[in-house]
Amino acid sequence: MKQFKTESKKLLDLMINSIYTNKEIFLRELISNASDAEDKLYLKSLTDSDVKLDQDSLSIRITPDKDARTLTISDNGIGMTAKELERNLGTIAHSGSEEFKAANAEHQGDDVDIIGQFGVGFYSAFMVAKEVKVTTRACGEDVAHTWTSDGLEGYAIEDGQRDHCGTDIVLTLKDDVEGEGGEQGERYSRFLEEWTLKDLVRTYSNYVRHPIQMMVTKSRQKPKPEDAGDDYKPEYEDYTELETINSMTPIWKKSKADVTPEEYNEFYKSTFHDWEDPARTITFHAEGTLEYDALLFVPGKAPFDLYSKDYEKGLALYSSNVLIMEKCADLLPDYYNFVRGIVDSPDVSLNISRETLQQNRQLHAIANRIEKKVTSELEAMRDQDREAYEKFFESFGRGLKFGIYSSYGMKASELADLLLFWSARENKMVTLAEYAKAMPAGQKAVYYAAGDSRDRLAKMPVVKAALDHGFDVLLCTADVDEFTFQAMRQYTAKNLPKVYEDDAAREAVEKAVADGAEPELEDRTLDLKNVASGDVDFASEDEKKEAEEATKENEDLFKGMKDALGDKVTKVAVSARLTDAPAAITSEGPVSLEMERVMAAGPDADQAPKAQRVLELNAKHPVFAKLQAAEKDGDADKVKLYAGLLYDQALLVVGILPDDPVAFAQQVCELM
């Protein structure tokens, strides 16, 4: 018995019990090693005329034996000499494949793709096996050698028997363990079941370039006997047949011209268990310092759990056609968590388990490229197929908005132009860029209203006032909209007609354009303003002056109304923007009415900040004359009644219930 050359027991115990968290990946590791061995033999045949090889003859065989409780993985690859066997398996964490890759780097990709890390992945077999026997015969040698170990202290190497070059790895599986004390047991015998083995191969090694074969049980109808009567019932028999259980050629490695849209759709639906075709298929290949293939899909419909805490984002990550991670979250930003797909790169740096990716610049580089590609594809969908994009945005737009909010506006430049909002004037969904292009020349802000109902927002006095002044308003009904705009603060509109403050300059340019000159364009930064905010100033200068004068003239009235309302409002004033409504509730400060409403529905409602409410009155409305008359008559009770009614009415208009609905109803009855 030879001892392992590294501190065997501690390192081996660490690898078996700590590094690998999923026992079933042992089969992936051993198949990857077998694939490496066959690629090495193929490469040797290209440079050594003595090696005669038909590439189609290369294959990997899986053989379960329930009676002997063994699982055998065989290949007809390059095999190992006694010295290589000693070096590769006698030294834990030594990788013959890694050495081979380094020595033959110029041949990688020439129908040869070494997966690597033989000396590490091999030891995952001890997670399920109590003994491992490796019988191997190197190409060009007449003798075979057998390596045997129980994975504890050491190993033994002796002469073995094998007719041709290649390697047989025989695992004697551990005994099944019954669960105790409510803990789940471990049934190692499942790795001898045909269905389990086929499922593991198709999950982890489906796209290994060499055929993975196994004898499988099938059923067929027996021939009908010649003397069978009319009441004969068909009889069936089981038989075994050698079957290739992996598909070998991944669809993402094929040229896009060689794959039909229907084939992409079927692959998406079968792989990601969706009933609908994807809304967009994205495929690209990167070469250079970093090589990888990517096949991405934008689903046609959001999964039911997309916005739940249990949803897991991520792309399937392959290394040389071998599944490394089913969902690699680092490849997608949170706002593109709906994207599904596959990335396959031989250049991704992996740690020794192949299960946990190191945080490396290769992975970040791939993620950055994927993000840019998804963004450009969504922009293309927005511009080329608006109907499809609006359907996409209905399902996934909330996540894009949240991406701006959660990044504190840092991602606004990448995501803002992907957003859609309902235009109160156009009665359709528009982008911020489309809103900006349709603005009047002097408009300096993007106006929006936020609430829970588009119909209610459209009827709000402040929205109607904006429309009456010629300004469009975006009606925002998603709970994240207000927070998104607060995080953005501003939007830079590109290529807008240049605004000239000087009348002479403007007239000169207008004349030049009339004579055929190209109009001058500019990028303009626009503030994002809630029309229910107290600092919105779309009223004309004359309207503002009238409002200021009316406020001064009615100071006593407003003081009485403020006293009646108490701390419900910060002030009462005349509005410069209302046209036909008697009153409106607006807000001052960083917290809007919509933000207050959303936060009040959250888990920390008691601690949620409140909006600083302002009751704005329309001095031209008949109700205002009633208020003036009550104040002039010294009827403080009537002023108090009117103030409460107007305040509660204004709240109802914006979708907020009065603090005391019963009292509001009683006040209406009193007035009647």
XYZ file of C-alpha atoms in Angstrom:
672
model
C 0.000 0.000 0.000
C 1.420 3.377 -1.070
C 0.613 6.566 0.757
C -0.811 9.590 -1.036
C 1.875 12.163 -1.720
C -0.069 15.015 -0.158
C -1.383 15.047 3.417
C -3.776 12.446 2.193
C -6.362 11.858 4.842
C -7.010 15.519 5.658
C -7.046 16.731 2.044
C -9.032 13.776 0.750
C -11.577 14.134 3.538
C -11.856 17.855 2.737
C -12.424 17.177 -0.958
C -14.996 14.440 -0.439
C -16.998 16.038 2.361
C -16.556 19.800 1.955
C -15.664 20.862 -1.581
C -18.372 18.884 -3.322
C -21.883 19.582 -2.075
C -23.818 17.429 -4.519
C -22.922 13.735 -4.634
C -24.410 13.098 -8.066
C -21.788 15.232 -9.843
C -19.232 12.409 -9.475
C -20.541 10.966 -12.753
C -20.034 14.267 -14.532
C -16.432 14.382 -13.331
C -15.583 10.850 -14.436
C -17.250 11.326 -17.830
C -15.318 14.573 -18.320
C -12.081 12.745 -17.564
C -12.983 10.009 -20.044
C -13.734 12.648 -22.683
C -10.327 14.233 -22.022
C -8.612 10.891 -22.528
C -10.303 10.394 -25.885
C -9.448 13.912 -27.032
C -5.814 13.292 -26.079
C -5.736 10.144 -28.169
C -7.289 11.950 -31.118
C -4.719 14.733 -30.879
C -1.921 12.166 -30.695
C -3.245 10.537 -33.872
C -2.873 13.869 -35.677
C 0.827 14.112 -34.839
C 1.888 10.435 -34.645
C 1.552 8.358 -37.819
C 1.859 5.143 -35.792
C -1.486 5.850 -34.113
C -4.298 4.718 -36.390
C -7.619 6.054 -35.213
C -11.139 6.332 -36.493
C -12.588 9.261 -34.572
C -16.081 7.796 -34.831
C -14.933 4.783 -32.790
C -14.286 6.895 -29.698
C -16.988 6.430 -27.068
C -17.644 6.293 -23.340
C -19.459 3.320 -21.809
C -21.424 3.241 -18.548
C -22.121 -0.190 -17.080
C -24.128 -0.665 -13.870
C -24.099 -4.059 -12.116
C -26.727 -4.282 -9.384
C -25.650 -7.746 -8.240
C -22.004 -6.792 -7.763
C -23.033 -3.277 -6.677
C -20.528 -1.722 -9.083
C -20.673 1.096 -11.600
C -18.102 1.093 -14.399
C -17.161 4.074 -16.587
C -14.992 3.009 -19.535
C -13.309 4.889 -22.354
C -11.093 3.918 -25.276
C -8.895 6.970 -24.970
C -5.170 7.437 -24.511
C -4.848 5.569 -21.199
C -2.064 6.004 -18.647
C 1.328 4.492 -18.068
C 2.300 3.290 -14.598
C 4.238 6.517 -14.085
C 1.274 8.659 -15.177
C -1.037 6.613 -12.987
C 1.235 7.249 -10.034
C 1.507 10.965 -10.774
C -2.134 11.672 -11.668
C -3.906 9.575 -9.045
C -1.236 9.239 -6.387
C -0.981 13.005 -5.933
C -4.254 14.607 -4.950
C -5.057 17.793 -6.852
C -2.502 17.027 -9.558
C -4.072 17.457 -12.972
C -2.737 15.610 -15.967
C -5.321 17.346 -18.109
C -4.121 20.752 -16.992
C -0.534 19.859 -17.939
C -1.761 18.552 -21.272
C -3.703 21.749 -21.948
C -0.657 23.875 -21.185
C 1.609 21.779 -23.408
C -0.852 21.685 -26.322
C -2.508 25.078 -26.029
C -2.103 25.786 -29.735
C -4.300 22.792 -30.621
C -7.219 23.653 -28.337
C -10.319 24.081 -30.455
C -9.067 21.884 -33.313
C -11.721 19.245 -32.598
C -9.975 18.866 -29.247
C -11.355 20.339 -26.050
C -9.708 19.241 -22.808
C -11.991 19.837 -19.850
C -9.234 19.433 -17.293
C -8.688 18.854 -13.576
C -8.463 15.029 -13.761
C -6.637 14.700 -10.478
C -9.349 16.633 -8.647
C -12.617 15.516 -10.182
C -11.600 11.879 -9.982
C -11.721 11.907 -6.181
C -15.398 12.912 -6.174
C -15.971 9.181 -6.829
C -15.262 8.539 -3.153
C -18.420 10.417 -2.209
C -20.401 7.390 -3.411
C -17.854 4.564 -3.550
C -16.158 2.622 -0.782
C -13.563 1.360 -3.242
C -12.360 2.626 -6.622
C -10.425 0.490 -9.075
C -8.810 2.036 -12.153
C -7.519 -0.289 -14.867
C -5.714 1.524 -17.662
C -3.525 0.762 -20.657
C -1.583 3.536 -22.322
C -1.536 3.987 -26.090
C 1.532 2.224 -27.483
C 2.066 -0.053 -24.470
C 1.458 -3.800 -24.239
C 0.703 -3.931 -20.526
C -2.072 -2.557 -18.356
C -1.967 -1.342 -14.766
C -4.542 -1.283 -11.989
C -4.819 1.402 -9.296
C -6.960 0.556 -6.258
C -7.894 2.645 -3.231
C -10.532 2.924 -0.533
C -9.926 6.662 -0.339
C -8.643 6.573 3.214
C -4.917 6.086 3.654
C -3.395 5.240 0.302
C -3.502 3.141 -2.844
C -1.991 0.113 -4.549
C -0.735 -0.229 -8.133
C -0.290 -3.627 -9.790
C -0.399 -5.216 -13.223
C -3.822 -5.448 -14.813
C -5.600 -6.790 -17.892
C -7.021 -4.735 -20.758
C -7.101 -5.675 -24.444
C -6.797 -2.152 -25.860
C -5.721 1.292 -24.751
C -8.143 3.183 -22.553
C -9.359 3.211 -18.967
C -11.975 1.407 -16.874
C -13.026 3.006 -13.592
C -14.976 0.594 -11.386
C -16.793 2.047 -8.386
C -17.948 -0.288 -5.633
C -20.787 1.741 -4.166
C -21.236 2.398 -0.484
C -24.002 0.640 1.408
C -27.330 2.442 1.654
C -27.868 4.359 4.877
C -31.236 4.473 6.600
C -32.447 7.804 7.922
C -32.559 8.289 11.695
C -34.090 10.861 14.003
C -36.036 12.513 11.210
C -32.927 12.943 9.044
C -32.941 11.704 5.478
C -30.853 8.649 4.671
C -28.653 8.058 1.632
C -29.572 5.523 -1.054
C -26.365 4.976 -3.020
C -27.964 2.133 -4.981
C -29.900 4.707 -7.014
C -26.699 5.252 -8.982
C -27.149 1.741 -10.387
C -30.616 2.483 -11.773
C -30.951 2.977 -15.497
C -33.289 5.962 -15.300
C -31.103 7.787 -12.752
C -27.950 7.326 -14.816
C -29.653 8.507 -18.009
C -31.014 11.547 -16.195
C -27.592 12.460 -14.754
C -25.933 12.161 -18.144
C -28.552 14.318 -19.824
C -28.390 16.879 -17.035
C -24.633 17.311 -16.741
C -22.943 15.686 -19.734
C -25.505 15.825 -22.525
C -23.204 17.843 -24.781
C -19.906 16.016 -24.275
C -18.557 15.607 -27.799
C -18.172 11.802 -27.626
C -21.095 9.355 -27.461
C -21.922 8.143 -23.959
C -23.421 4.686 -24.279
C -25.231 2.318 -21.965
C -27.224 -0.899 -22.295
C -30.844 0.097 -21.741
C -33.938 -2.003 -21.269
C -36.659 -1.657 -23.882
C -39.917 -3.378 -24.625
C -41.211 -4.820 -27.888
C -44.185 -6.805 -29.070
C -43.639 -10.509 -29.644
C -44.451 -11.925 -33.082
C -48.017 -13.150 -33.317
C -48.150 -16.983 -33.337
C -49.457 -18.495 -36.547
C -52.101 -20.535 -34.693
C -53.332 -17.541 -32.619
C -57.078 -17.136 -32.547
C -59.174 -14.023 -32.942
C -59.037 -13.403 -29.210
C -55.232 -13.215 -29.187
C -53.846 -10.437 -27.014
C -50.437 -8.999 -27.968
C -47.590 -10.067 -25.724
C -44.503 -8.024 -24.962
C -40.977 -8.830 -23.957
C -38.091 -6.841 -22.531
C -34.727 -6.708 -24.247
C -31.545 -4.708 -23.854
C -29.899 -2.534 -26.452
C -26.820 -0.325 -26.526
C -28.019 3.274 -26.688
C -26.276 6.630 -26.944
C -27.814 8.704 -24.181
C -26.265 12.125 -24.837
C -27.002 14.431 -27.768
C -23.316 15.473 -28.208
C -23.871 18.536 -30.432
C -25.121 21.531 -28.429
C -27.475 23.833 -30.283
C -25.555 26.898 -29.075
C -22.410 25.742 -30.886
C -24.221 25.652 -34.232
C -24.262 28.591 -36.612
C -27.452 30.619 -36.339
C -28.005 30.057 -40.055
C -28.119 26.296 -39.446
C -30.852 26.443 -36.796
C -34.470 27.311 -37.539
C -36.529 29.563 -35.228
C -38.744 26.552 -34.567
C -35.734 24.536 -33.350
C -34.690 27.360 -31.006
C -38.258 27.598 -29.698
C -38.493 23.870 -29.064
C -35.109 23.855 -27.317
C -36.226 26.731 -25.101
C -39.547 25.157 -24.171
C -38.097 21.728 -23.452
C -35.040 23.012 -21.572
C -36.698 25.700 -19.476
C -40.111 24.047 -19.139
C -42.168 26.837 -20.673
C -45.382 26.433 -22.625
C -44.922 29.528 -24.768
C -42.359 30.429 -27.407
C -39.745 32.978 -26.290
C -40.348 36.606 -27.201
C -36.737 36.975 -28.360
C -33.851 34.605 -29.065
C -30.328 35.988 -28.700
C -27.276 34.056 -29.832
C -23.687 35.179 -30.218
C -20.120 33.893 -30.213
C -17.160 35.749 -28.744
C -13.531 35.181 -29.710
C -10.227 36.709 -28.746
C -8.756 36.788 -25.262
C -12.007 35.299 -23.980
C -13.971 32.736 -25.959
C -17.543 31.710 -25.280
C -20.889 30.947 -26.862
C -24.152 32.316 -25.530
C -27.737 31.362 -26.305
C -30.224 33.559 -24.467
C -34.005 33.792 -24.436
C -36.422 36.513 -23.395
C -39.540 34.637 -22.226
C -42.878 35.459 -23.761
C -44.513 35.579 -20.351
C -43.281 36.169 -16.820
C -43.052 33.054 -14.631
C -45.519 33.105 -11.765
C -42.771 33.446 -9.138
C -40.626 36.062 -10.897
C -41.135 38.692 -8.230
C -41.099 36.338 -5.264
C -38.161 35.926 -2.907
C -37.834 32.270 -3.939
C -37.108 33.054 -7.594
C -33.553 32.219 -8.659
C -32.009 34.112 -11.543
C -29.049 32.890 -13.568
C -27.844 31.308 -16.772
C -26.715 27.713 -17.182
C -22.913 27.779 -17.316
C -21.031 25.153 -19.282
C -17.315 24.611 -19.654
C -16.474 22.752 -22.849
C -20.031 21.378 -23.102
C -20.061 20.173 -19.476
C -22.583 21.719 -17.103
C -20.844 23.588 -14.305
C -23.704 25.529 -12.752
C -27.380 25.237 -13.520
C -27.996 28.866 -12.547
C -25.001 31.165 -12.457
C -26.452 34.323 -10.919
C -23.286 36.349 -11.541
C -23.924 36.345 -15.289
C -27.074 38.483 -15.058
C -27.896 41.763 -13.328
C -31.031 41.672 -11.195
C -33.036 43.779 -13.637
C -32.467 41.156 -16.354
C -33.323 38.264 -14.032
C -36.007 37.098 -16.467
C -33.464 36.150 -19.147
C -32.900 32.432 -19.528
C -30.190 30.681 -21.458
C -26.792 29.080 -21.645
C -23.196 30.287 -21.681
C -20.424 27.893 -22.667
C -16.800 28.940 -22.251
C -13.590 26.911 -22.055
C -11.856 29.952 -20.538
C -13.828 30.362 -17.330
C -11.541 29.913 -14.336
C -12.991 27.342 -11.956
C -11.984 26.312 -8.512
C -11.177 22.694 -7.804
C -14.765 21.601 -7.241
C -16.145 22.980 -10.523
C -19.243 23.871 -8.537
C -18.284 27.298 -7.236
C -16.960 29.934 -9.596
C -14.180 32.172 -8.463
C -14.932 35.852 -8.749
C -12.717 36.485 -11.735
C -12.456 39.048 -14.468
C -13.365 36.481 -17.144
C -16.759 35.981 -15.572
C -17.278 39.724 -15.170
C -16.289 40.292 -18.801
C -18.863 37.751 -19.994
C -21.545 39.269 -17.754
C -20.860 42.779 -19.068
C -21.092 41.617 -22.670
C -24.332 39.744 -21.976
C -25.851 42.817 -20.334
C -25.007 45.015 -23.324
C -26.291 42.420 -25.768
C -29.608 42.025 -23.957
C -30.005 45.809 -23.821
C -29.379 46.200 -27.558
C -31.820 43.373 -28.367
C -34.536 44.957 -26.232
C -33.926 48.291 -27.945
C -34.271 46.577 -31.311
C -37.533 44.952 -30.216
C -38.807 48.322 -28.988
C -38.054 49.996 -32.320
C -38.896 47.180 -34.729
C -41.797 45.340 -33.090
C -43.564 47.731 -30.755
C -46.524 45.451 -30.124
C -44.246 42.613 -28.979
C -42.197 45.014 -26.858
C -45.249 46.404 -25.088
C -46.315 42.853 -24.289
C -42.806 42.156 -22.975
C -42.821 45.343 -20.908
C -46.151 44.482 -19.345
C -44.531 41.348 -17.907
C -41.009 42.542 -17.141
C -41.043 46.350 -17.049
C -41.365 46.448 -13.279
C -37.954 44.806 -12.951
C -36.328 47.366 -15.270
C -37.759 50.206 -13.195
C -36.593 48.564 -9.996
C -33.115 48.285 -11.525
C -32.917 52.078 -11.663
C -34.308 52.497 -8.160
C -32.130 49.829 -6.532
C -28.977 51.285 -8.136
C -29.872 54.764 -6.804
C -30.154 55.978 -10.387
C -26.722 54.718 -11.459
C -28.283 52.460 -14.106
C -30.643 55.124 -15.453
C -28.529 55.821 -18.532
C -28.720 52.135 -19.543
C -32.358 51.479 -18.674
C -34.314 54.739 -18.943
C -34.936 54.453 -22.681
C -36.340 50.938 -22.245
C -39.155 52.190 -20.007
C -42.717 52.725 -21.202
C -45.418 54.886 -19.619
C -49.008 55.733 -20.503
C -49.393 59.144 -22.094
C -52.473 61.040 -20.896
C -52.524 63.091 -24.111
C -51.648 60.380 -26.637
C -53.634 57.599 -24.888
C -50.880 55.057 -25.558
C -47.595 53.812 -24.166
C -44.624 56.048 -24.928
C -40.933 56.097 -24.085
C -39.326 59.036 -22.327
C -37.603 59.923 -25.593
C -40.938 59.985 -27.437
C -42.447 62.131 -24.690
C -39.555 64.590 -24.976
C -39.800 64.874 -28.773
C -43.500 65.781 -28.514
C -42.995 68.504 -25.869
C -43.699 72.183 -26.515
C -40.527 74.158 -27.163
C -40.386 75.795 -23.757
C -41.076 72.743 -21.598
C -38.278 72.053 -19.137
C -39.540 68.983 -17.267
C -41.134 65.590 -17.760
C -44.454 65.633 -15.920
C -45.975 62.526 -14.412
C -48.701 61.481 -12.001
C -48.467 58.388 -9.811
C -51.301 56.331 -8.381
C -53.063 52.981 -8.466
C -55.495 53.616 -11.343
C -54.948 55.119 -14.766
C -58.580 56.299 -14.965
C -58.368 57.997 -11.584
C -55.094 59.689 -12.463
C -56.519 61.022 -15.715
C -59.321 62.724 -13.756
C -57.048 64.325 -11.167
C -57.336 68.142 -11.210
C -53.560 68.609 -11.395
C -53.368 66.279 -14.423
C -56.209 68.052 -16.208
C -54.562 71.370 -15.390
C -51.286 70.230 -16.993
C -53.108 69.069 -20.112
C -55.030 72.366 -20.282
C -51.690 74.182 -20.253
C -50.454 72.084 -23.188
C -48.236 69.666 -21.255
C -48.528 65.889 -21.513
C -48.532 63.813 -18.322
C -47.255 60.262 -17.883
C -49.723 58.201 -15.856
C -47.760 55.827 -13.630
C -49.600 53.000 -11.875
C -46.773 50.651 -10.802
C -45.809 50.908 -7.132
C -42.157 51.357 -8.079
C -42.728 54.228 -10.561
C -42.519 57.111 -8.102
C -39.398 55.647 -6.471
C -37.809 55.143 -9.888
C -38.322 58.770 -10.880
C -37.075 59.953 -7.503
C -33.893 57.922 -8.043
C -33.450 59.234 -11.605
C -34.241 62.878 -10.784
C -33.465 63.885 -14.371
C -33.640 62.515 -17.897
C -31.361 63.581 -20.732
C -33.284 63.723 -24.004
C -31.166 63.346 -27.123
C -31.367 65.337 -30.369
C -34.135 67.748 -29.484
C -34.639 70.948 -31.485
C -32.401 73.594 -29.987
C -34.115 76.176 -27.785
C -33.024 79.825 -28.262
C -33.643 82.224 -25.395
C -32.824 85.166 -27.669
C -35.751 85.998 -29.981
C -33.500 87.358 -32.711
C -31.378 84.208 -32.743
C -34.479 82.015 -32.863
C -35.975 83.979 -35.741
C -32.701 83.803 -37.674
C -32.547 80.034 -37.291
C -36.218 79.621 -38.250
C -35.548 81.635 -41.427
C -32.477 79.499 -42.229
C -34.480 76.292 -41.769
C -37.231 77.661 -44.008
C -34.528 78.228 -46.645
C -33.459 74.576 -46.433
C -30.871 74.506 -43.651
C -30.782 71.610 -41.190
C -32.276 72.521 -37.804
C -29.843 72.587 -34.915
C -30.253 69.819 -32.327
C -29.174 69.553 -28.719
C -29.261 67.184 -25.772
C -31.456 68.603 -23.044
C -31.582 67.557 -19.404
C -35.161 67.527 -18.110
C -36.284 67.369 -14.506
C -38.766 64.641 -13.592
C -41.676 66.262 -11.762
C -44.799 64.864 -10.187
C -47.713 67.139 -11.128
C -48.977 66.703 -7.562
C -45.801 68.271 -6.237
C -45.998 71.773 -4.837
C -43.097 73.125 -6.893
C -44.568 72.347 -10.317
C -44.636 75.598 -12.265
C -46.370 75.048 -15.588
C -48.711 77.987 -14.888
C -48.070 81.211 -16.753
C -46.519 84.225 -15.055
C -49.885 86.009 -15.045
C -51.564 83.015 -13.388
C -48.844 82.850 -10.735
C -49.198 86.565 -10.021
C -52.969 86.255 -9.647
C -52.537 83.336 -7.245
C -50.055 85.261 -5.096
C -52.386 88.249 -4.876
C -55.370 86.065 -3.981
C -53.348 84.344 -1.262
C -52.423 87.679 0.317
C -55.983 88.963 0.124
C -57.362 85.877 1.895
C -54.742 85.318 4.576
C -57.301 85.204 7.372
C -59.419 82.650 5.504
C -56.432 80.400 4.912
C -55.315 80.723 8.522
C -58.773 79.648 9.684
C -58.763 76.665 7.316
C -55.260 75.691 8.434
C -56.340 75.849 12.072
C -59.364 73.696 11.246
C -57.278 71.049 9.503
C -54.473 71.097 12.054
C -51.413 69.013 11.209
C -53.159 67.324 8.288
C -51.681 69.994 6.018
C -48.633 72.211 6.178
C -50.436 75.117 4.542
C -53.491 76.245 2.553
C -52.921 78.413 -0.527
C -54.391 79.521 -3.836
C -53.369 77.353 -6.788
C -52.003 78.895 -9.960
C -52.703 75.824 -12.055
C -56.215 74.520 -11.279
C -58.769 75.229 -13.971
C -62.129 73.611 -13.145
C -61.630 71.740 -9.835
C -62.337 73.555 -6.558
C -59.320 72.127 -4.704
C -56.429 69.698 -4.910
C -53.976 68.030 -2.544
C -50.313 68.431 -3.419
C -47.133 67.720 -1.485
C -43.909 69.442 -0.559
C -40.587 67.853 0.257
C -39.056 64.514 -0.791
C -42.053 62.287 0.062
C -44.939 62.408 -2.410
C -48.511 61.311 -1.771
C -47.942 58.157 -3.829
C -44.755 57.274 -1.948
C -46.660 57.689 1.322
C -49.434 55.408 0.066
C -47.007 52.670 -1.066
C -44.947 52.767 2.119
C -48.097 52.772 4.270
C -48.959 49.379 2.736
C -45.548 47.955 3.655
C -44.413 46.014 6.723
C -43.152 49.126 8.559
C -46.235 51.269 7.990
C -46.075 52.793 11.477
C -42.603 54.165 10.811
C -43.219 55.203 7.200
C -42.584 58.913 6.506
C -45.548 61.136 5.690
C -45.936 63.581 2.843
C -46.138 67.281 3.685
C -49.617 67.923 2.322
C -50.759 71.236 0.872
C -54.400 72.087 0.207
C -54.520 74.175 -2.978
C -57.697 76.100 -3.766
C -59.027 77.388 -7.068
C -59.810 81.067 -6.461
C -61.939 81.181 -9.637
C -64.267 78.358 -8.584
C -67.717 79.176 -7.098
C -66.856 77.175 -3.971
C -64.119 79.679 -3.172
C -66.701 82.447 -3.055
C -68.669 80.399 -0.501
C -65.540 80.141 1.632
C -64.953 83.882 1.428
C -68.552 84.558 2.420
C -68.362 82.253 5.452
C -65.125 83.877 6.610
C -66.563 87.370 6.076
C -69.637 86.473 8.178
C -67.373 85.220 10.964
C -68.902 81.718 10.709
C -65.904 79.698 11.930
C -67.934 76.464 12.101
C -68.883 76.732 8.441
C -65.260 77.477 7.459
C -64.199 74.411 9.418
C -66.896 72.287 7.754
C -65.956 73.492 4.257
C -62.238 72.998 4.923
C -62.780 69.406 6.040
C -65.025 68.615 3.071
C -62.645 70.074 0.512
C -59.688 68.298 2.094
C -61.378 64.874 2.209
C -62.780 65.340 -1.295
C -59.320 66.154 -2.639
C -57.942 63.020 -0.952
C -60.597 60.833 -2.572
C -59.739 62.230 -5.996
C -56.130 61.046 -5.651
C -57.193 57.632 -4.325
C -56.579 58.183 -0.586
C -59.341 57.474 1.929
C -60.194 60.246 4.414
C -58.911 59.677 7.930
C -62.518 59.364 9.139
C -64.887 58.288 6.324
C -67.878 58.262 8.715
C -67.271 61.878 9.707
C -66.918 62.806 6.024
C -70.303 61.233 5.254
C -71.900 63.083 8.167
C -70.452 66.398 6.945
C -71.943 65.836 3.503
C -75.335 65.153 5.117
C -75.058 68.320 7.200
C -74.311 70.346 4.092
C -77.319 68.843 2.308
